[in-house]
Coordinates of C-alpha atoms and ligand atoms in Angstrom, one line a residue:
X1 CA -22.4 -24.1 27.1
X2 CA -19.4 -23.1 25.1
X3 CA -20.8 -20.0 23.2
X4 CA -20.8 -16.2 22.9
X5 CA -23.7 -13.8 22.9
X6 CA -22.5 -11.6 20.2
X7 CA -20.1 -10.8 17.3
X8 CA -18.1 -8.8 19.3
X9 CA -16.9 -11.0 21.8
X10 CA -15.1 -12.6 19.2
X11 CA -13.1 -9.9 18.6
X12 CA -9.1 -10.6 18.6
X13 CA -7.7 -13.7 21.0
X14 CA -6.3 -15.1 17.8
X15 CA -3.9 -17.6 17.6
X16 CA 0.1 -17.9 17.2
X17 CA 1.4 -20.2 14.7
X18 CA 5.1 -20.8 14.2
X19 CA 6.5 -20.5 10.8
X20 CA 8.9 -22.6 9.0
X21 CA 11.6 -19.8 7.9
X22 CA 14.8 -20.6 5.6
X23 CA 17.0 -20.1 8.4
X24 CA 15.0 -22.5 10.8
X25 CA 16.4 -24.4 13.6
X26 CA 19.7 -22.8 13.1
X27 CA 17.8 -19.2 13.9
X28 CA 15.2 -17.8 16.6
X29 CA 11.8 -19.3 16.0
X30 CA 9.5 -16.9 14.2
X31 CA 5.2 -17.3 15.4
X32 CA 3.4 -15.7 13.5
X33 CA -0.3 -13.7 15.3
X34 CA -2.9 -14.6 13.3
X35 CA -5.4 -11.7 12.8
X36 CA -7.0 -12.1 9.9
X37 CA -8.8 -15.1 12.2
X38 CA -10.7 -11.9 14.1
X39 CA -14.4 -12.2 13.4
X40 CA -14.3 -9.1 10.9
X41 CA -11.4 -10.3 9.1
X42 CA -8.5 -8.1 10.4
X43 CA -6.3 -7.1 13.5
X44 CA -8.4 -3.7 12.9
X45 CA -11.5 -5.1 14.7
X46 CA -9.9 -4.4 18.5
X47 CA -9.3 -0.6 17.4
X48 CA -13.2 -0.3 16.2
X49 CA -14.2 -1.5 19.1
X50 CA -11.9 0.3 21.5
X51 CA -12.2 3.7 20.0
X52 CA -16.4 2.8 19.4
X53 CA -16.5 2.0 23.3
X54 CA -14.4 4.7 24.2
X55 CA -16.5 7.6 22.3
X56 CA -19.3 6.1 24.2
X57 CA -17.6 6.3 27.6
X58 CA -17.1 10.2 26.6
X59 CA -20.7 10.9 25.5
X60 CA -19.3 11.3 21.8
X61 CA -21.3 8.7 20.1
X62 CA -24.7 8.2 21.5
X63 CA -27.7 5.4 20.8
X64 CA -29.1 6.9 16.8
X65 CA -25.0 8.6 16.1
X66 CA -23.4 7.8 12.6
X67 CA -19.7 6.5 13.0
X68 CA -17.4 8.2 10.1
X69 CA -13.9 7.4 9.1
X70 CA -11.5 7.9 5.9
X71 CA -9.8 4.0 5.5
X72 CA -8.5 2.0 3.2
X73 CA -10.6 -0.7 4.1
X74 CA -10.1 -2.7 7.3
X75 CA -10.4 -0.4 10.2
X76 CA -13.8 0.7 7.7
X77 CA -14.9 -3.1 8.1
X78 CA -14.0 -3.0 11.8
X79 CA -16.3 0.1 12.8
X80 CA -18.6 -1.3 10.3
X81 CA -18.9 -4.9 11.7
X82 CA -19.2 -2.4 15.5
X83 CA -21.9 -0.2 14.6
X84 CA -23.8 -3.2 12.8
X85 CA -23.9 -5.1 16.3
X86 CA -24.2 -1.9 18.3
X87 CA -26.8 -0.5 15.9
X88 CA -25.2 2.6 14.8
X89 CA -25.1 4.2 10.9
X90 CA -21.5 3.8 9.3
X91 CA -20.2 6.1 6.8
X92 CA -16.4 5.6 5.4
X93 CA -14.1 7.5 3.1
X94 CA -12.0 5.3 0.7
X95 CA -9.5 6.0 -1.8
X96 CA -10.6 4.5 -5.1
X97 CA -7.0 2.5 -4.7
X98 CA -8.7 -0.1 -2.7
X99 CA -9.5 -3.6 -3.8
X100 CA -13.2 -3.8 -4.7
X101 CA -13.5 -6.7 -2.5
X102 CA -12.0 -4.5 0.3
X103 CA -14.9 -2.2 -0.7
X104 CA -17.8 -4.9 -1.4
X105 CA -17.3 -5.8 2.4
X106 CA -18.0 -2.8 3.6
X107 CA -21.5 -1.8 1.9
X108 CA -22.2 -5.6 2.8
X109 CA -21.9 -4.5 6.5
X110 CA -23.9 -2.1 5.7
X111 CA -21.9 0.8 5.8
X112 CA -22.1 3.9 3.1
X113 CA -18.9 4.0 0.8
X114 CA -17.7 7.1 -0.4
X115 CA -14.8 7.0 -2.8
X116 CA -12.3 9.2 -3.9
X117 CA -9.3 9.6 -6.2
X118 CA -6.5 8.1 -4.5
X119 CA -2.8 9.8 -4.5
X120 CA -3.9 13.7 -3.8
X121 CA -1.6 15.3 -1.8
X122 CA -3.0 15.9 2.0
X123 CA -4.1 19.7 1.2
X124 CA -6.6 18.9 -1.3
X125 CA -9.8 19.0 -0.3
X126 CA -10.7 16.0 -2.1
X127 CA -8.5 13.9 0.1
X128 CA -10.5 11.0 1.9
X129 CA -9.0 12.4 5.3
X130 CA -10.5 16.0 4.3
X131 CA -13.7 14.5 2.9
X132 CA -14.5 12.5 5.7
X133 CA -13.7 15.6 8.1
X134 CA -16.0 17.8 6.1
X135 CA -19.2 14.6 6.5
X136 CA -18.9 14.7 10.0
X137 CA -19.1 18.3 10.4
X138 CA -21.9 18.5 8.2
X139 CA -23.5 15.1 9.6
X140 CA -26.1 15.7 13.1
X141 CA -25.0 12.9 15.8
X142 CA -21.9 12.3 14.0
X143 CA -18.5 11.1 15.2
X144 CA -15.2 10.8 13.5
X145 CA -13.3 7.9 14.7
X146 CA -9.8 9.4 13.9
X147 CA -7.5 6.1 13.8
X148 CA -4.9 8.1 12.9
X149 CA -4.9 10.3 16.3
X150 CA -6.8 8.4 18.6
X151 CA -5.2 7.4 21.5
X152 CA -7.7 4.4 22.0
X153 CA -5.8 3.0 18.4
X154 CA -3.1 2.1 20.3
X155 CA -4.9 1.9 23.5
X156 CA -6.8 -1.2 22.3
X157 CA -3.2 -3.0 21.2
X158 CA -2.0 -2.1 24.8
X159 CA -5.1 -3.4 26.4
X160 CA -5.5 -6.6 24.0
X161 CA -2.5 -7.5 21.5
X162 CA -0.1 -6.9 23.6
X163 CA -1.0 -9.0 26.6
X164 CA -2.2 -11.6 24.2
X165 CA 1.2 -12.2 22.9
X166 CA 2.5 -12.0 26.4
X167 CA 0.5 -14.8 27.5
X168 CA 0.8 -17.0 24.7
X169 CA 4.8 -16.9 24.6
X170 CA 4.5 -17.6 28.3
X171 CA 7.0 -14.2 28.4
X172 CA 9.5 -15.5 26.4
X173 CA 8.8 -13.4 23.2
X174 CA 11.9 -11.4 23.0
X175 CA 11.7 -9.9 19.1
X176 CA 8.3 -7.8 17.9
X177 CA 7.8 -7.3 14.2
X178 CA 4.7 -4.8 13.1
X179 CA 4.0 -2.8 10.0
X180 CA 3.6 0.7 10.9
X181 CA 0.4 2.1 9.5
X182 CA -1.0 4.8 11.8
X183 CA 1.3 3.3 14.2
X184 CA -1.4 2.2 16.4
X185 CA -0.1 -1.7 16.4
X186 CA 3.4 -1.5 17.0
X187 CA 2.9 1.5 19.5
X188 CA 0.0 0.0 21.7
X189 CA 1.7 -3.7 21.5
X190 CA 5.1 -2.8 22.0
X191 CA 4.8 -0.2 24.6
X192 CA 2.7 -3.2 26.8
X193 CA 5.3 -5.7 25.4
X194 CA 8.2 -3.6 26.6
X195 CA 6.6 -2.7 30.1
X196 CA 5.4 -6.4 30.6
X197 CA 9.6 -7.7 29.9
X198 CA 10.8 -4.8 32.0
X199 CA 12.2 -3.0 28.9
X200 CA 13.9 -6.3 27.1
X201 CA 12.2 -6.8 24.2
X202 CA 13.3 -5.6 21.0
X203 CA 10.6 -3.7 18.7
X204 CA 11.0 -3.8 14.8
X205 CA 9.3 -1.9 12.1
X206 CA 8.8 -3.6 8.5
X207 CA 8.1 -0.8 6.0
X208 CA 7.5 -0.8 2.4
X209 CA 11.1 0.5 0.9
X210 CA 9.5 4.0 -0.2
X211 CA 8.0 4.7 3.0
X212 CA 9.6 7.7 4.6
X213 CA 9.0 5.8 7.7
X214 CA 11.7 3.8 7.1
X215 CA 13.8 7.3 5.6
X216 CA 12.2 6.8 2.1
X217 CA 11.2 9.3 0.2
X218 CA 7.2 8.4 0.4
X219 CA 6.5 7.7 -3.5
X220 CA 4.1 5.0 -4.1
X221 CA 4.0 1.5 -3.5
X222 CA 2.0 -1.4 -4.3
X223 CA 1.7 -2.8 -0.4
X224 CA -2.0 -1.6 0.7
X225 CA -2.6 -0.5 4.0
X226 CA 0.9 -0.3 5.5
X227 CA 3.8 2.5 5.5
X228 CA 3.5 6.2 5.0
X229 CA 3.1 7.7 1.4
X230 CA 4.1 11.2 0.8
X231 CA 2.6 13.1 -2.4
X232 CA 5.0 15.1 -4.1
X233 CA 3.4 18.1 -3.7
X234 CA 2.0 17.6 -0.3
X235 CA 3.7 20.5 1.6
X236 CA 4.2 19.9 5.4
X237 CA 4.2 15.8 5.9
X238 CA 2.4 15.0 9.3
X239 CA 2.5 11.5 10.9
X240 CA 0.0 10.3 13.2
X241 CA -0.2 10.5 16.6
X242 CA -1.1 6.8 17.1
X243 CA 2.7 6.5 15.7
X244 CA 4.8 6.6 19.1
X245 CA 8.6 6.0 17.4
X246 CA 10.4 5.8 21.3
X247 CA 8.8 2.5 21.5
X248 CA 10.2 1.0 18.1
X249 CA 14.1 0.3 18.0
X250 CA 14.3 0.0 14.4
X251 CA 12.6 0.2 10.9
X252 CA 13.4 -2.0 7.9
X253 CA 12.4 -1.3 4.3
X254 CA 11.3 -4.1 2.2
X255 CA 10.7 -4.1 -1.3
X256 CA 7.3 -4.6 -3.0
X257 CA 9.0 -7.4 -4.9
X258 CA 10.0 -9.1 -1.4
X259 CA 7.0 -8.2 0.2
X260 CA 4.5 -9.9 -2.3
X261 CA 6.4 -12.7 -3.3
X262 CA 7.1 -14.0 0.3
X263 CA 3.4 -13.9 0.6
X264 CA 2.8 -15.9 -2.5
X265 CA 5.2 -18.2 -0.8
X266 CA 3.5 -18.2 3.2
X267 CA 0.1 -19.3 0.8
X268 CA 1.9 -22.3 -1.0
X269 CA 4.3 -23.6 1.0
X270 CA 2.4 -22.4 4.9
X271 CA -1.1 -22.9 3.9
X272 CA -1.5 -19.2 5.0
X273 CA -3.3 -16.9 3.2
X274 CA -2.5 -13.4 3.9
X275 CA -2.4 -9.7 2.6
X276 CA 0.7 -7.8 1.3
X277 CA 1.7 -5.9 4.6
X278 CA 1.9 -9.3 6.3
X279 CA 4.5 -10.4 3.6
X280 CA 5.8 -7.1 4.5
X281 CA 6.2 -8.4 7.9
X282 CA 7.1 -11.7 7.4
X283 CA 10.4 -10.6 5.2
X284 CA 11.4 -8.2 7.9
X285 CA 10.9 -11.2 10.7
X286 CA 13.2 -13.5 8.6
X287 CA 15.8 -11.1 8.5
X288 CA 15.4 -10.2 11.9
X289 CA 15.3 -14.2 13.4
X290 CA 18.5 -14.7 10.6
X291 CA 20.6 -12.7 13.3
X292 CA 19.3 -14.7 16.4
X293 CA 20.0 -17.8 18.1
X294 CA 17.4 -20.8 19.1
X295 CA 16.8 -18.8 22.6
X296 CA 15.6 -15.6 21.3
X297 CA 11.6 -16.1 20.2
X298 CA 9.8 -13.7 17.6
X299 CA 6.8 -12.7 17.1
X300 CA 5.2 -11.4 13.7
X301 CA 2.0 -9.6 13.2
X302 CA -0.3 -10.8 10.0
X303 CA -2.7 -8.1 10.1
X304 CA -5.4 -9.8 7.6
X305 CA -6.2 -12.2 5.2
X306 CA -5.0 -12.6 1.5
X307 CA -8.8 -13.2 0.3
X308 CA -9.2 -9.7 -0.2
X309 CA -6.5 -9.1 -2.4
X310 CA -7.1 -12.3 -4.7
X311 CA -7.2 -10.0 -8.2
X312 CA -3.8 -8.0 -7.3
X313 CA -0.8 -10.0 -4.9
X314 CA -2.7 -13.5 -5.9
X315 CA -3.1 -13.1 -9.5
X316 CA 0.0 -13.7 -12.3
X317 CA -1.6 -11.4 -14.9
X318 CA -1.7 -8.5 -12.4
X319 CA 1.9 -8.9 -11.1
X320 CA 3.2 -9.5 -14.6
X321 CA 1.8 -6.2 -15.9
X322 CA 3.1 -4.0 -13.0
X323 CA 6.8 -6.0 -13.9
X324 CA 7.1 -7.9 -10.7
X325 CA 7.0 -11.2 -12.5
X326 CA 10.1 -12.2 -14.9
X327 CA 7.8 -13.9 -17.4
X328 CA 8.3 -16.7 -19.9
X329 CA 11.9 -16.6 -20.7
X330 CA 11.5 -19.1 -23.7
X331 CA 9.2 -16.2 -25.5
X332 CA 10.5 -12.9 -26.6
X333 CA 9.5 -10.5 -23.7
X334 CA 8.9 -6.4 -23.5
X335 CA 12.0 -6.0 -21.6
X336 CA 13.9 -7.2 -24.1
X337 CA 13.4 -4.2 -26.4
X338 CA 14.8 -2.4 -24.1
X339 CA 18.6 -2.9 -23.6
X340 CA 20.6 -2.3 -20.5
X341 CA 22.0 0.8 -21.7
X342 CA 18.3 2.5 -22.1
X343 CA 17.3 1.2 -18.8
X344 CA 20.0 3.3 -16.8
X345 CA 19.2 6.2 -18.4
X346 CA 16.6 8.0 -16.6
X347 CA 13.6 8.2 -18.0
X348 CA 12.3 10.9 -20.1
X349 CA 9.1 12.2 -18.2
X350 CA 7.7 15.8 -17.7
X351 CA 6.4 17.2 -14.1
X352 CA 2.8 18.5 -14.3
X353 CA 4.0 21.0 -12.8
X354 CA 6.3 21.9 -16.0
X355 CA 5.5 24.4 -18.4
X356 CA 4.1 24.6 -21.5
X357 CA 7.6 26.1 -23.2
X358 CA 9.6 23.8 -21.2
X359 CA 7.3 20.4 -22.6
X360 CA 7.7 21.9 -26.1
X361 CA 11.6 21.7 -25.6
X362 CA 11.4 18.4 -24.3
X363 CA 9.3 17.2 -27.1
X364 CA 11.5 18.6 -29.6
X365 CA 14.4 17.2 -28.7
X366 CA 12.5 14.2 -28.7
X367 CA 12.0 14.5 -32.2
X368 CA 14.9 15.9 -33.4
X369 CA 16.8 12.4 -31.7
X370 CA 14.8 10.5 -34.2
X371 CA 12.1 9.4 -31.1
X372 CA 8.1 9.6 -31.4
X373 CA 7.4 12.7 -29.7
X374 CA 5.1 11.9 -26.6
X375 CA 6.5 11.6 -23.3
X376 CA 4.1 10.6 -20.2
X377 CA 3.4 13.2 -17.4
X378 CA 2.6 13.3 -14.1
X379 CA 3.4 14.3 -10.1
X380 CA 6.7 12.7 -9.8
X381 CA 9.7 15.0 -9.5
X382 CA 12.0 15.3 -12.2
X383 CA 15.9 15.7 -12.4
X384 CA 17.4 13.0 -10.1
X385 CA 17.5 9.7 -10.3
X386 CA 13.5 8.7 -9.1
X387 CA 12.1 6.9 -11.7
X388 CA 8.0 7.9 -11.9
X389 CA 6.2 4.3 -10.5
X390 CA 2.7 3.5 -12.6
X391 CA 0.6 5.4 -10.5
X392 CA 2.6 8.4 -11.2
X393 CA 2.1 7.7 -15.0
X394 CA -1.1 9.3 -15.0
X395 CA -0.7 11.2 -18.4
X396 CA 0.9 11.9 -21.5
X397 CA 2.0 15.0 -23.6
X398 CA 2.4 14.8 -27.7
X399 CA 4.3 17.6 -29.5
X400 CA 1.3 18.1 -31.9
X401 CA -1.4 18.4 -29.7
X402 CA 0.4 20.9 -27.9
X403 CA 1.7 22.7 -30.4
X404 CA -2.1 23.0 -32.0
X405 CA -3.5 24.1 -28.5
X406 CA -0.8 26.8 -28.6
X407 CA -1.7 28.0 -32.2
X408 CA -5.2 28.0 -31.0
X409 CA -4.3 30.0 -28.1
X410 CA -5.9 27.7 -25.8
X411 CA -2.8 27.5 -23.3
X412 CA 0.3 30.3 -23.2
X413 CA 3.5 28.8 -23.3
X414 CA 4.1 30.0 -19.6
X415 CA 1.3 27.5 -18.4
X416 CA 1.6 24.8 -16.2
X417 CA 1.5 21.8 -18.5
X418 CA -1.0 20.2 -15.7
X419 CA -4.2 21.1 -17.3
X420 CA -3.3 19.9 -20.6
X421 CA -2.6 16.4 -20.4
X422 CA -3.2 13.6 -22.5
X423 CA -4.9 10.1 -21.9
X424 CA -1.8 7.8 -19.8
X425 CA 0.5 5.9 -22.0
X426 CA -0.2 2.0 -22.4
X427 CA 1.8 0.4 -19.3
X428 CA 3.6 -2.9 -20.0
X429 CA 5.9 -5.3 -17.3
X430 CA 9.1 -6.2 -18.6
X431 CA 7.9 -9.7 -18.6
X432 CA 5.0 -9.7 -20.5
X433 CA 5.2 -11.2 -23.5
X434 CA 6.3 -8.7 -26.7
X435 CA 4.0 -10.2 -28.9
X436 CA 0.9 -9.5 -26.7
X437 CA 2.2 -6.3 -26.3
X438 CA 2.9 -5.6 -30.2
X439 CA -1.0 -6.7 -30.6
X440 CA -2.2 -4.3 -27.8
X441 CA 0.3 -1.2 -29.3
X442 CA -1.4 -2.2 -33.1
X443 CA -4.5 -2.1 -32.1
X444 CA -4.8 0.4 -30.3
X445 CA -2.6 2.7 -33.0
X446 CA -0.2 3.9 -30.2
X447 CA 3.5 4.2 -31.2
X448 CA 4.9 4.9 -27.5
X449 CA 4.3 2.8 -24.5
X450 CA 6.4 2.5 -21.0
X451 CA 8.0 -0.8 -19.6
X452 CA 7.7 -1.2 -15.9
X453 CA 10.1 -3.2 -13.7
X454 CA 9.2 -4.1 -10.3
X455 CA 6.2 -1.1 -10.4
X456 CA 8.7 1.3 -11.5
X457 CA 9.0 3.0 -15.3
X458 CA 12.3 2.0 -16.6
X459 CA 11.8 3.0 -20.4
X460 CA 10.0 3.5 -23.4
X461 CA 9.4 1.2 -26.5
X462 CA 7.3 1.4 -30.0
X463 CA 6.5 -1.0 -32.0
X464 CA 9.2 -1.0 -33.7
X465 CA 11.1 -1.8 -30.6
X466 CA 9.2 -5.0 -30.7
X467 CA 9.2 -6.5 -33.8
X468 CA 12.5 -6.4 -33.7
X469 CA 13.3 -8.4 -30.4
X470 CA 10.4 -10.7 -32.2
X471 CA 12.8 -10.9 -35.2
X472 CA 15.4 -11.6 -32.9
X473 CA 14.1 -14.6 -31.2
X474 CA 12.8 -15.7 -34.4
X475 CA 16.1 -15.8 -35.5
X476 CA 17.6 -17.5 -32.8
X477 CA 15.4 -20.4 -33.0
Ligands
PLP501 C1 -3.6 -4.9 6.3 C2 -3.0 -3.9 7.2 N1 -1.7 -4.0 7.5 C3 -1.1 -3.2 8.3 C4 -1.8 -2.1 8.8 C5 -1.0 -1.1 9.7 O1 -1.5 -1.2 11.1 P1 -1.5 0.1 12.0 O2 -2.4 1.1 11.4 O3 -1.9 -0.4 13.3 O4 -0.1 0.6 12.0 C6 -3.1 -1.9 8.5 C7 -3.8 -0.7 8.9 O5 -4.7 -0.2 8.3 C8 -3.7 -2.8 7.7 O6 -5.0 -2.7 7.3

C-alpha cells in the first residue's frame, strides 16, 4: 500500500517547480520549493517537528506538557498541527497584525491564541516574545519552543530542506534564495547546501527594503513573516541565534511594492498561489538568475500559500488604500490634490515622544500658514527624511484640544505629548478615488486626512484639497 500512518510523515518533501522568469532562457533557470504543499500549510512544519522531537529527546516536553511560542502564525500552525498529532496542549502568542485567517487556523488546530498589540518595541512587557516568556514560566509542564534561538530551527533545514534540494537538482543547484526570518531557513539549508557542493554554492538573502537585515533602518513593512523590524524606541536590537550570516553571501532589499505585485503576478500568470515573503523571494531570484547564464541553476524558497492572505496581498481595495495601487486614472484620484511640490516636502508629523510646548509650536505654525491645525502623531522619528508608514500613524494632535487640556491643567507643557493623543487621522492611497474620499472626509466631519504612497505618508489634504482636483477634472472633460 502506498500510504502513511500519520500527519506527520507528510511533513516537507515538497516539490520543485521551475518558473517562467522575464529573463528566461537567456538567464539561469529559477525552481521554485514548494512549501506551502507541507501538510500544515508552510515550510514551518519541519521546525515544529524538529524542535518538538528534539525537546522530547532532552526530557523538556514530556507526554501531558503544553507547547508555547510567540509567532506570527505559521511556525504557531506548525507546533499546533505537532502537538495535535502527538497529543500535547498548544498555547501561541500573536501580534494582533496577523491575518485573521492566519489566526482562525490556529484555534482550528486547536491551539489557544493569545493576542497582542503589534509594533511595541522588544522591552515592553506586552511584547508577544515577553508574553509568551512570562506563560511558560507561569505554565506547569510547559515548554517554550524558542524558533528564534533554537538550534533545532535550523537543524531541521540542515537535516531536511537542505538535502531535499540537493537531491532534487541532482547537485546542480548553484544559487539559494531564502527570506530571512529568524534565519532558521537560509542558515540550516544553506550551511547543508554549502557543505554538500564543497563550498560552491552561492547563498542570497531577499529582505523587505526596511529590514535592517538588509542595512535598513527596521521601520515597518507590509511583507508578513519575513525580515527584521526594529521599533523606534527599542533600545538594544538583538537578532536571533537561528540567523547564522557566515553562511549567506549577500542580502537584497525588495520593496513592498515589488514584493506583492510579483506575487499577484506568480498567481495569474504561474497558477501559484503564494504569500508576500515568497514574492519577496521570487523578485530577489529574478534579479539574481538576470546575472547568470543557462549553466548556473537556482533555487527559490516559497515558504507558504497565498490563501491566508486573500483580504490583504489578494485584494484591490486593500492595496489601493495602503497606495500600492495607481488607481483609475480616467477619475480624479487623492493624489492628485497633492502636487509634487507638497510630496517632497517632508511631512509634518509630531514624535510621541515630543512635548506638549513643542506640539503647541508646531500646531501654531500650522495655523498661522493658513493649514487646519492637526497634525498625526506617533513612534516614527522626526527630523530627517523618514516619512512615518500607516502603522506609524497611530494618532493625531489638534491645537484646541490641546490647548483646552492645558487650560484645564490636565497636561504641563513639559509633558510628553504620548499620553494625549487623539483618535488616527483618516488614511487614504493616492489612488483611491477623490470623490470617495471627499464622501468619507464629509461624513465623517474631518477637515485633515493623510495620502499614502506605496504604505508610506507622503502628505496631507482637506476637503478642500479635493473638490478642487474634482473641479479640475470636471473641467477638463
Ligand atoms: C511566510 C514566511 N516566510 C518567511 C519566513 C522566514 O523564515 P525563517 O524564519 O526560517 O527565516 C517565515 C517565518 O516565519 C514565514 O512564516
Amino acid at each position: 500500500m502506498d500510504v502513511h500512518e500519520s500527519a506527520l510523515e507528510l511533513i516537507g518533501r515538497t516539490p520543485l517547480v521551475r518558473l517562467r522568469t522575464p529573463d528566461d532562457g537567456r538567464s539561469a533557470p529559477v525552481y521554485a520549493k514548494l512549501e506551502y504543499l507541507s501538510v500544515g500549510g508552510s515550510i514551518k512544519d519541519r521546525i515544529a517537528l524538529g524542535m518538538i522531537e528534539q525537546a522530547e529527546r532532552d526530557g523538556l516536553l514530556r507526554p501531558g506538557g503544553t507547547v508555547i511560542e510567540a509567532t506570527s502564525g505559521n511556525t504557531g500552525a506548525g507546533l499546533a498541527l505537532v502537538a495535535a498529532a502527538k497529543g500535547y496542549r498548544a498555547v501561541l502568542v500573536l501580534p494582533d497584525r496577523t491575518s485573521a485567517e492566519k489566526i482562525a487556523t490556529l484555534r482550528a488546530f486547536g491551539a489557544e491564541v493569545e493576542v497582542r498589540p503589534a509594533g511595541l518595541p522588544a522591552e515592553d512587557p506586552e511584547h508577544p516574545l515577553n508574553v509568551a516568556a512570562r506563560i511558560a514560566e507561569q505554565t506547569p509542564g510547559a515548554w517554550l519552543a524558542g524558533q528564534y534561538d533554537n538550534p533545532a530551527n535550523p537543524g531541521a533545514h540542515y537535516l531536511t530542506t537542505g538535502p531535499e534540494i540537493w537531491r532534487q537538482t541532482d547537485g546542480r543547484i548553484t544559487h539559494l534564495v531564502s527570506c530571512i526570518g529568524t534565519g532558521g531557513t537560509i542558515s540550516g539549508t544553506g550551511r547543508y547546501l554549502k557543505e554538500a557542493s564543497g563550498g560552491t554554492v552561492r547563498v542570497i538573502g531577499a529582505d523587505p527594503a526596511s529590514s535592517v537585515y538588509s542595512g535598513g533602518d527596521g521601520r515597518p513593512y507590509f511583507v508578513e513573516a519575513a525580515g527584521h523590524f526594529r521599533h523606534p524606541e527599542t533600545v538594544e536590537d538583538v537578532w536571533p541565534q537561528s540567523y547564522h550570516q557566515d553562511v549567506v553571501d549577500d542580502v537584497l532589499p525588495v520593496t513592498d511594492r515589488d514584493s506583492l505585485l510579483t506575487v499577484r503576478r506568480l498567481a495569474r500568470e504561474q497558477g501559484l498561489l503564494v504569500g508576500g515573503s515568497a514574492g519577496t523571494a521570487v523578485a530577489a531570484a529574478e534579479r539574481v538568475a538576470a546575472g547568470l547564464g543557462p549553466d548556473d541553476l537556482v533555487v527559490v524558497i516559497l515558504p507558504d500559500s497565498g490563501r491566508q492572505y486573500l483580504s490583504k496581498y489578494f485584494d484591490d481595495g486593500w492595496l489601493l488604500r495602503l497606495g500600492f495601487l495607481d488607481g483609475d486614472g480616467s477619475a480624479a484620484r487623492v493624489g492628485d490634490a497633492l502636487p509634487a511640490a507638497v510630496r517632497a516636502q517632508p511631512l509634518p508629523y509630531v514624535n510621541r515622544r515630543a512635548t506638549v510646548g513643542e506640539a503647541l509650536a508646531l500646531l501654531r505654525a500650522r495655523r498661522a500658514g493658513g493649514a487646519e491645525p492637526v497634525l498625526p502623531a506617533g513612534p516614527c522619528p522626526t527630523g530627517g527624511e523618514r516619512r512615518p508608514t500607516a502603522p506609524e500613524l497611530s494618532g493625531s494632535l489638534a491645537l484646541d484640544t490641546l490647548t483646552r487640556a492645558v487650560e484645564l491643567g490636565q497636561i504641563a507643557p513639559g509633558d510628553p505629548v504620548g499620553d494625549h493623543l487623539g483618535a488616527p487621522l483618516p488614511q487614504f492611497g493616492a489612488g483611491q478615488p477623490a470623490v470617495a474620499a471627499l464622501a468619507e472626509l464629509t461624513e465623517r466631519g474631518v477637515e485633515t486626512a493623510v495620502v499614502l504612497h506605496d504604505g508610506q505618508a507622503v502628505g496631507l489634504i482637506g476637503p478642500q484639497d479635493l473638490h478642487a482636483v474634482l473641479r479640475a477634472a470636471g473641467a477638463a472633460r
